[in-house]
């Protein structure tokens, strides 16, 4: 399975799962909607940053030279597009099941505007996580690299 497909399926499923939990929460505790939305957003963004961090760290360890690393930008862009559109489509389908209250948006909204928001919530934190992971792994690599010592130049006679 391609790496971007795994990310798209995992993060799309997480998005739909959070929408379902949010829908049930809003149905039974309607006055607590604000903090439930914020909590769902934090969970999704934290999961994306963590996965991006793991990608960046493993890429930097495999390729210590920044010029020869993997193209993680395209991996995360494809994952974000597929995850956002897929999550919108699945949420639209699940909204027809009695008992699921996912907002009653139409198909066009879910695969355009709703998906665009999810795409941004996956791509931008994912790339932040990649950058953080690469930076931290590169910093750790420099600390653990054997120090090469150059011979001391002879002091100039004064």
Tab-separated table of C-alpha atoms in Angstrom, residues 7 11 14-15 40-56 72-73 75-77 79-80 116-134:
chain	number	residue	atom	x	y	z
A	7	UNK	CA	-2.311	8.314	5.649
A	11	UNK	CA	-6.732	10.418	8.864
A	14	UNK	CA	-10.207	9.691	12.222
A	15	UNK	CA	-12.012	12.724	10.800
A	40	UNK	CA	-12.126	17.346	18.091
A	41	UNK	CA	-9.984	19.867	16.250
A	42	UNK	CA	-7.129	19.444	18.730
A	43	UNK	CA	-7.258	15.637	18.472
A	44	UNK	CA	-7.146	15.714	14.658
A	45	UNK	CA	-4.359	18.287	14.447
A	46	UNK	CA	-2.293	16.492	17.114
A	47	UNK	CA	-2.624	13.171	15.279
A	48	UNK	CA	-1.584	14.766	11.988
A	49	UNK	CA	1.407	16.553	13.539
A	50	UNK	CA	2.520	13.344	15.259
A	51	UNK	CA	2.339	11.342	12.024
A	52	UNK	CA	4.175	14.091	10.143
A	53	UNK	CA	6.823	14.207	12.855
A	54	UNK	CA	7.377	10.458	12.510
A	55	UNK	CA	7.707	10.851	8.729
A	56	UNK	CA	10.183	13.705	9.012
A	72	UNK	CA	7.139	14.244	1.674
A	73	UNK	CA	5.284	17.313	0.407
A	75	UNK	CA	2.935	12.414	-0.084
A	76	UNK	CA	1.100	14.635	2.384
A	77	UNK	CA	-0.697	16.633	-0.318
A	79	UNK	CA	-3.032	12.104	1.506
A	80	UNK	CA	-4.776	15.356	2.429
A	116	UNK	CA	-11.229	21.759	1.540
A	117	UNK	CA	-11.216	22.477	5.262
A	118	UNK	CA	-10.202	18.896	6.068
A	119	UNK	CA	-7.495	19.045	3.372
A	120	UNK	CA	-6.003	22.077	5.085
A	121	UNK	CA	-6.315	20.423	8.505
A	122	UNK	CA	-4.325	17.459	7.209
A	123	UNK	CA	-1.776	19.099	4.911
A	124	UNK	CA	-0.584	22.106	6.913
A	125	UNK	CA	-0.102	20.389	10.310
A	126	UNK	CA	1.363	17.385	8.475
A	127	UNK	CA	4.019	19.540	6.863
A	128	UNK	CA	4.693	21.282	10.180
A	129	UNK	CA	5.202	17.857	11.749
A	130	UNK	CA	7.540	16.814	8.908
A	131	UNK	CA	9.603	19.977	9.320
A	132	UNK	CA	9.769	19.523	13.084
A	133	UNK	CA	10.714	15.860	12.776
A	134	UNK	CA	13.448	16.580	10.230
